[in-house]
PDB file of C-alpha atoms in Angstrom:
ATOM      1  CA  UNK A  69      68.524-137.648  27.003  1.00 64.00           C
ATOM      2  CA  UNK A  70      71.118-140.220  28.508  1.00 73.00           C
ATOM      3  CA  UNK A  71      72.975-142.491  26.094  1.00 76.00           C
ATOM      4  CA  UNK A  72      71.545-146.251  26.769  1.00 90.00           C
ATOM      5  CA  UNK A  73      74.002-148.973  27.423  1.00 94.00           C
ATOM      6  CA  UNK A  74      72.611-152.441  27.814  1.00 95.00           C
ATOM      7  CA  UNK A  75      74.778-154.886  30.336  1.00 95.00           C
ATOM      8  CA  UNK A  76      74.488-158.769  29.854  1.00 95.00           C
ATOM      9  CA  UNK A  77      76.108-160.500  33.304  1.00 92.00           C
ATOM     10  CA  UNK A  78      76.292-163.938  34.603  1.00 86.00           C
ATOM     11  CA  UNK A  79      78.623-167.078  34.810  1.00 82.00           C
ATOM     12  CA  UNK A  80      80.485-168.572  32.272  1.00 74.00           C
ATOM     13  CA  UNK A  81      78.907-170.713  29.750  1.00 75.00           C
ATOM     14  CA  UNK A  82      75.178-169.409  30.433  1.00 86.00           C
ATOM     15  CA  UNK A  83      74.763-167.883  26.477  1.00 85.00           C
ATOM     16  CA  UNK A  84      75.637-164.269  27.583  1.00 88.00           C
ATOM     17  CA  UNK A  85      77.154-164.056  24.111  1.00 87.00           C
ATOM     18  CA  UNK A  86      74.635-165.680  22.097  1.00 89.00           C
ATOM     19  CA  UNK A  87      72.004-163.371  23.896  1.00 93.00           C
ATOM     20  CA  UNK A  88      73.712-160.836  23.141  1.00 93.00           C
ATOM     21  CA  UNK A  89      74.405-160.990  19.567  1.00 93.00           C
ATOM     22  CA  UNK A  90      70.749-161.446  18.878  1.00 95.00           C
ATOM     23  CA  UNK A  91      69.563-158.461  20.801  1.00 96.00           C
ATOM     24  CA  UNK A  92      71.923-156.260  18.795  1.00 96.00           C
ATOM     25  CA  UNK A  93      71.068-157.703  15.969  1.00 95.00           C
ATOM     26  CA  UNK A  94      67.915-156.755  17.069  1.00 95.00           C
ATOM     27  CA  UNK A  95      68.781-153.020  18.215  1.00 95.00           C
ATOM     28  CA  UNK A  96      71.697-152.114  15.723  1.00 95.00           C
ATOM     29  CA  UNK A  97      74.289-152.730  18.993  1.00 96.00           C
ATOM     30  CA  UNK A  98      77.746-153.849  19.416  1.00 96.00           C
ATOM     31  CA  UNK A  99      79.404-156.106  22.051  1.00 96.00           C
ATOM     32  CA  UNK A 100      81.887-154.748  24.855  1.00 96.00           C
ATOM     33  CA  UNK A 101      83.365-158.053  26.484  1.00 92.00           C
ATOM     34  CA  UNK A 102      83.329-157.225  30.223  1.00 92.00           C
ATOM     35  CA  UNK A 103      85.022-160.765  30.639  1.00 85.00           C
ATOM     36  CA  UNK A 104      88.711-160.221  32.808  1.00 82.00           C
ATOM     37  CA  UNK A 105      90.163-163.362  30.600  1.00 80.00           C
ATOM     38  CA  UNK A 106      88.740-163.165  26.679  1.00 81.00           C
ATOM     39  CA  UNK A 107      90.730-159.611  26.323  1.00 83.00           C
ATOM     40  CA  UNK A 108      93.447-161.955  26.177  1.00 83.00           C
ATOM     41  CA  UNK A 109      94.750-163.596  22.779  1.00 78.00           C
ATOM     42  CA  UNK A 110      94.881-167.375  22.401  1.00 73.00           C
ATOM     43  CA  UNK A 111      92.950-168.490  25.257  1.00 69.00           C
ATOM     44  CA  UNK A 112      89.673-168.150  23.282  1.00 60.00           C
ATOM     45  CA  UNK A 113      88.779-172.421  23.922  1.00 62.00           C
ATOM     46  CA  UNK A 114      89.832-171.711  27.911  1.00 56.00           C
ATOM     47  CA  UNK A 115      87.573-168.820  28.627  1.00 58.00           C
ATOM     48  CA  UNK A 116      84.253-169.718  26.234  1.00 63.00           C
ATOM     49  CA  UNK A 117      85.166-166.585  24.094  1.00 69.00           C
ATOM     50  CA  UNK A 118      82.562-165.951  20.929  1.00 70.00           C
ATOM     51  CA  UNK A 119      83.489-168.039  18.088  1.00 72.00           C
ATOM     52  CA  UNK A 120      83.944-166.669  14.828  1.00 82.00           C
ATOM     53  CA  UNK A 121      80.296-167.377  13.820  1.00 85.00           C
ATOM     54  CA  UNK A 122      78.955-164.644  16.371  1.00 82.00           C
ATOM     55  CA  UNK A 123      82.070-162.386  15.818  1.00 80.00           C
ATOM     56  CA  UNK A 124      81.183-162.418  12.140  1.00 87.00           C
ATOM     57  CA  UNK A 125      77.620-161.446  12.755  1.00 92.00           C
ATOM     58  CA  UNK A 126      77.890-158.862  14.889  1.00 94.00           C
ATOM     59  CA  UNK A 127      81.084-156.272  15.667  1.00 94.00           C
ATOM     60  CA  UNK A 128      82.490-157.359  19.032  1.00 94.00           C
ATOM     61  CA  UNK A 129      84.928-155.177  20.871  1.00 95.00           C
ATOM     62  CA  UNK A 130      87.691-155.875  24.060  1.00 91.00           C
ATOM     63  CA  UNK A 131      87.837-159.848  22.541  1.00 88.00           C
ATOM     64  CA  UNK A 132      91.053-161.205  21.587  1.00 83.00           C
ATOM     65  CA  UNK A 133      93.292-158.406  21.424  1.00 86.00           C
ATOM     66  CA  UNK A 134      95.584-158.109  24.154  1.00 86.00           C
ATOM     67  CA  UNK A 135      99.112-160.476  24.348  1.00 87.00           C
ATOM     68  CA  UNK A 136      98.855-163.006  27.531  1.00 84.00           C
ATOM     69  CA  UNK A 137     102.125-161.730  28.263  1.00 85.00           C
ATOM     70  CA  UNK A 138     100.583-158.575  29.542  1.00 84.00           C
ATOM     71  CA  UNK A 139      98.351-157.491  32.175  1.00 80.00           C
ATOM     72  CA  UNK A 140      94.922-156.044  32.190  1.00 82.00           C
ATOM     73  CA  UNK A 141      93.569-154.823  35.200  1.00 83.00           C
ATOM     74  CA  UNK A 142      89.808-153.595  35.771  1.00 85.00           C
ATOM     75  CA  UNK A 143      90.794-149.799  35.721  1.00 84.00           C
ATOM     76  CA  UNK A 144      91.963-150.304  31.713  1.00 86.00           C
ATOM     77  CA  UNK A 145      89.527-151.904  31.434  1.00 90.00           C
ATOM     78  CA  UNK A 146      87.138-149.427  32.172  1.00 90.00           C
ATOM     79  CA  UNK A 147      89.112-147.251  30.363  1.00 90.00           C
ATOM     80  CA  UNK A 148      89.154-149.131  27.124  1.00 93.00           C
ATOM     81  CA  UNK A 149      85.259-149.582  27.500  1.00 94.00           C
ATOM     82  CA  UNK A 150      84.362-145.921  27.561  1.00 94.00           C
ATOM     83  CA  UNK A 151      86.404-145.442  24.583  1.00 95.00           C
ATOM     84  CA  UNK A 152      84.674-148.424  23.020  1.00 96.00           C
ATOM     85  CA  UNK A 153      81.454-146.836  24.365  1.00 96.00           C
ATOM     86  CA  UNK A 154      81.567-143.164  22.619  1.00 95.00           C
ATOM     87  CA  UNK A 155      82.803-144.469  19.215  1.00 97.00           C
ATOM     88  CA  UNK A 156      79.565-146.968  19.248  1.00 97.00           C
ATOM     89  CA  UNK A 157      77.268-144.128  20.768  1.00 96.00           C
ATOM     90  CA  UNK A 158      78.596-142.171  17.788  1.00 96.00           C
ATOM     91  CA  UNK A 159      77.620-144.493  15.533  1.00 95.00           C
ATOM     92  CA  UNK A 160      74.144-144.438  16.870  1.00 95.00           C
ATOM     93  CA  UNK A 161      74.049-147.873  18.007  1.00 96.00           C
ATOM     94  CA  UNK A 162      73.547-149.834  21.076  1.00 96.00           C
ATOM     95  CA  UNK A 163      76.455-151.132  22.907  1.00 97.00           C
ATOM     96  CA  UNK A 164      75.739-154.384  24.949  1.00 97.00           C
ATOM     97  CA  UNK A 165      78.206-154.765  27.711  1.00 96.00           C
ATOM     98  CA  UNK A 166      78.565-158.707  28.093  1.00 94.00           C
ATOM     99  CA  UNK A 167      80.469-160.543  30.989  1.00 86.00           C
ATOM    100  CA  UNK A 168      81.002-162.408  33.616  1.00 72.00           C
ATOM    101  CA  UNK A 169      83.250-160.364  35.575  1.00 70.00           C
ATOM    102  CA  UNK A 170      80.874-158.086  37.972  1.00 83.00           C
ATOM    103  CA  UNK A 171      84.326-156.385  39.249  1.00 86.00           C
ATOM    104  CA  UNK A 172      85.123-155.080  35.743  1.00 88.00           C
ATOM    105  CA  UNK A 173      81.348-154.056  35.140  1.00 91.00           C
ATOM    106  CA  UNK A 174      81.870-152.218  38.557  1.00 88.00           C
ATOM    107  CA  UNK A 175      84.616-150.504  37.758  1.00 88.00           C
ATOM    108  CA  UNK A 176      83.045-149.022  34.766  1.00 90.00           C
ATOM    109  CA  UNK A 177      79.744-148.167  35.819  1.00 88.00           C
ATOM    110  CA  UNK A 178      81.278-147.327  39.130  1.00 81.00           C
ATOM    111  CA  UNK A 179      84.409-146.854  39.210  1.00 78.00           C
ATOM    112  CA  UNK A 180      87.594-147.754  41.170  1.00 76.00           C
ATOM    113  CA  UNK A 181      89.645-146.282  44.028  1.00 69.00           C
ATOM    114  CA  UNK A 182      91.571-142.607  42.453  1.00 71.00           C
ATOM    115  CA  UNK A 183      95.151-144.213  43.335  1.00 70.00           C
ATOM    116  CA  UNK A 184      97.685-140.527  43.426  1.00 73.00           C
ATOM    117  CA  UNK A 185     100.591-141.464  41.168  1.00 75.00           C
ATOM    118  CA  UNK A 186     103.016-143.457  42.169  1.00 77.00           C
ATOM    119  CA  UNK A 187     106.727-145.183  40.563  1.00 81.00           C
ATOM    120  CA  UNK A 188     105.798-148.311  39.224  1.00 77.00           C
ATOM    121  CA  UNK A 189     109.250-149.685  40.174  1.00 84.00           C
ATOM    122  CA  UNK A 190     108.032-148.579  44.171  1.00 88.00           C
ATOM    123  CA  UNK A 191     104.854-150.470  43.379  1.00 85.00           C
ATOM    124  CA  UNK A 192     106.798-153.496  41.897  1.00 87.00           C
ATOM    125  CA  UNK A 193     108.732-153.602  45.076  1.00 91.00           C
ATOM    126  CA  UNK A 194     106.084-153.191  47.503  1.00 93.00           C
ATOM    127  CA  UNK A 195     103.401-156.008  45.761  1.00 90.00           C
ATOM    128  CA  UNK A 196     106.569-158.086  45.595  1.00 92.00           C
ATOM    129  CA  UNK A 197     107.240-158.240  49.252  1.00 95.00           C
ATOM    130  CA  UNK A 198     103.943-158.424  49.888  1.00 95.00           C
ATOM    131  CA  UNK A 199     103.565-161.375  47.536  1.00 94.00           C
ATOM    132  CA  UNK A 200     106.859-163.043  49.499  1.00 95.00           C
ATOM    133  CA  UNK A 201     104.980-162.308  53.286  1.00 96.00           C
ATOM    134  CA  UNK A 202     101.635-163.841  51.821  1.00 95.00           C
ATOM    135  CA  UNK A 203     104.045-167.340  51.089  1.00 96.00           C
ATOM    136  CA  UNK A 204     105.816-166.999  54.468  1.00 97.00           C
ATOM    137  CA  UNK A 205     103.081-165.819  56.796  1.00 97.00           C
ATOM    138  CA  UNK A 206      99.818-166.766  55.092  1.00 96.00           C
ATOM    139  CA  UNK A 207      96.934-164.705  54.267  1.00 96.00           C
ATOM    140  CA  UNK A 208      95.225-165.003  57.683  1.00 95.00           C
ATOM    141  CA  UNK A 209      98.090-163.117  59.078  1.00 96.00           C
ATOM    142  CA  UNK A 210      98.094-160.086  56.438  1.00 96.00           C
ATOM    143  CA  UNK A 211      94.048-159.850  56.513  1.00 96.00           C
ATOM    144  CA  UNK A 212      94.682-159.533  60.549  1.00 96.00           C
ATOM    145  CA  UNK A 213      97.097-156.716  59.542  1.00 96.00           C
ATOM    146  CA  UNK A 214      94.490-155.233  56.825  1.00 96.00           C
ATOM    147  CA  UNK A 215      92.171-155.403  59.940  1.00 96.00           C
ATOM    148  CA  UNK A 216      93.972-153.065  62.391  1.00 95.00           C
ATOM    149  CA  UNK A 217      94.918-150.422  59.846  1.00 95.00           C
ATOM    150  CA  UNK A 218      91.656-150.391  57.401  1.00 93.00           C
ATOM    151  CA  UNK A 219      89.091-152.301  59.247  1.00 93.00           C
ATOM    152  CA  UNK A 220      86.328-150.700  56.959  1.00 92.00           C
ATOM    153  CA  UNK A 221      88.137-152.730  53.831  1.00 89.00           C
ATOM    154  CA  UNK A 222      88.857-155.681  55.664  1.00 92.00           C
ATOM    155  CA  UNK A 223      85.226-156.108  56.903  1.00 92.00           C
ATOM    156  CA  UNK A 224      84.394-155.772  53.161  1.00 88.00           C
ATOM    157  CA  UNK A 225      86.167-158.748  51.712  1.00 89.00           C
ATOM    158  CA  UNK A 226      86.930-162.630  53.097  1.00 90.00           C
ATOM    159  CA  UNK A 227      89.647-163.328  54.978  1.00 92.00           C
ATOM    160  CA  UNK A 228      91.270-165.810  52.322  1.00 92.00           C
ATOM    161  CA  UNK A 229      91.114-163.545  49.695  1.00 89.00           C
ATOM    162  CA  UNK A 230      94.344-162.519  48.995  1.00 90.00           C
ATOM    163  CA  UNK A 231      94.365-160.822  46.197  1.00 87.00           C
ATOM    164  CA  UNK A 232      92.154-158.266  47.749  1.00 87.00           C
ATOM    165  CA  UNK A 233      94.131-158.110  51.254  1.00 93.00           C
ATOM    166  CA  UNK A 234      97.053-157.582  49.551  1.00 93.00           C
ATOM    167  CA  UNK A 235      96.046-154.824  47.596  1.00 89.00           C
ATOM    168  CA  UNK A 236      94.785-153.004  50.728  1.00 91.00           C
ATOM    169  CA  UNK A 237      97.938-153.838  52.326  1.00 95.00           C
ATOM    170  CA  UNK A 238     100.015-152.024  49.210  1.00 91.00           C
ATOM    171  CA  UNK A 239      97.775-148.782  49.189  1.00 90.00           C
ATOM    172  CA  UNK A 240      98.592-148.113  52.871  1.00 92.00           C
ATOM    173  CA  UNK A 241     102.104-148.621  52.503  1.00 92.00           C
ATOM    174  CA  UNK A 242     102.492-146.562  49.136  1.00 90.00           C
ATOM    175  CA  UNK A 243     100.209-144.034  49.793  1.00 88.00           C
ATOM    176  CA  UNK A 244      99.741-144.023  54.052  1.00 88.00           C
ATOM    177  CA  UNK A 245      95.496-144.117  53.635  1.00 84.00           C
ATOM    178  CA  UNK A 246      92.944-147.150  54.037  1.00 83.00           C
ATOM    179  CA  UNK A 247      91.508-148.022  49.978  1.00 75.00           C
TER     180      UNK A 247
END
């Protein structure tokens, strides 16, 4: 028999967390935050993070305990959440993925793109000129550029959404394929 993993999505502010906490109460479960911004320390007000009352009642896991100096990106995420994942399957009990962020939930249940290695410093430099042509030329132009050499991507996303474009952009250079 398959493990069970509940998932709890929506927008912010909705009660995903409050649901969520009563259900494993419920169901003997545990909360993975799926949320791209409560990971982060400090910015519990900002991103409508459980407060202590619902942290105390239930064990929550992924909330609060990364510095906002670093990043966090979907694929650690996914990574971290599997770990959190076996050790509550181990225990016996439920975990209860809660979020808002459908990409991260994606990337776990999913997964992401198998990037081959690559220098960091080589990424670094590539994102950062990338970054400098999205100031200079605007997305429109890069997403035309996404367009002619990985149409299949570029039909997937908007045209303005740069984050996206860009990273299409840097997988072709580094690595010479479409994402």
């Amino acid at each position: 028999m398959k493990p069970r993993v509940l998932i709890i999505a929506g927008p912010t502010g909705v009660g995903k967390s409050e649901a969520a906490v009563i259900v494993a109460e419920e169901l003997r479960g545990e909360v993975v935050s799926a949320d791209s911004r409560q990971v982060y320390r400090g910015l519990e007000i900002g991103t409508a993070a459980p407060g202590r009352d619902l942290l105390e009642r239930i064990p929550h896991h992924l909330v609060s305990v990364r510095d906002p100096r670093l990043s966090w990106s979907a694929g650690e995420f996914a990574v971290e959440a599997v770990r959190c994942l076996t050790e509550i399957l181990e225990r016996s009990h439920l975990p209860i993925i809660v979020g808002g962020s459908g990409f991260y939930i994606r990337a776990l249940t999913d997964g992401l793109f198998k990037e081959p290695p690559v220098d960091p410093r080589e990424r670094d430099r590539v994102r950062a000129g990338l970054q400098d042509r999205l100031v200079k030329e605007g997305v429109e132009a890069l997403w035309t550029e996404l367009a002619s050499i990985d149409p299949h991507w570029a039909e997937r996303i908007p045209e303005t959404d740069s984050q996206r474009v860009i990273r299409g952009l840097e997988i072709h250079e580094l690595h010479g394929v479409p994402l």
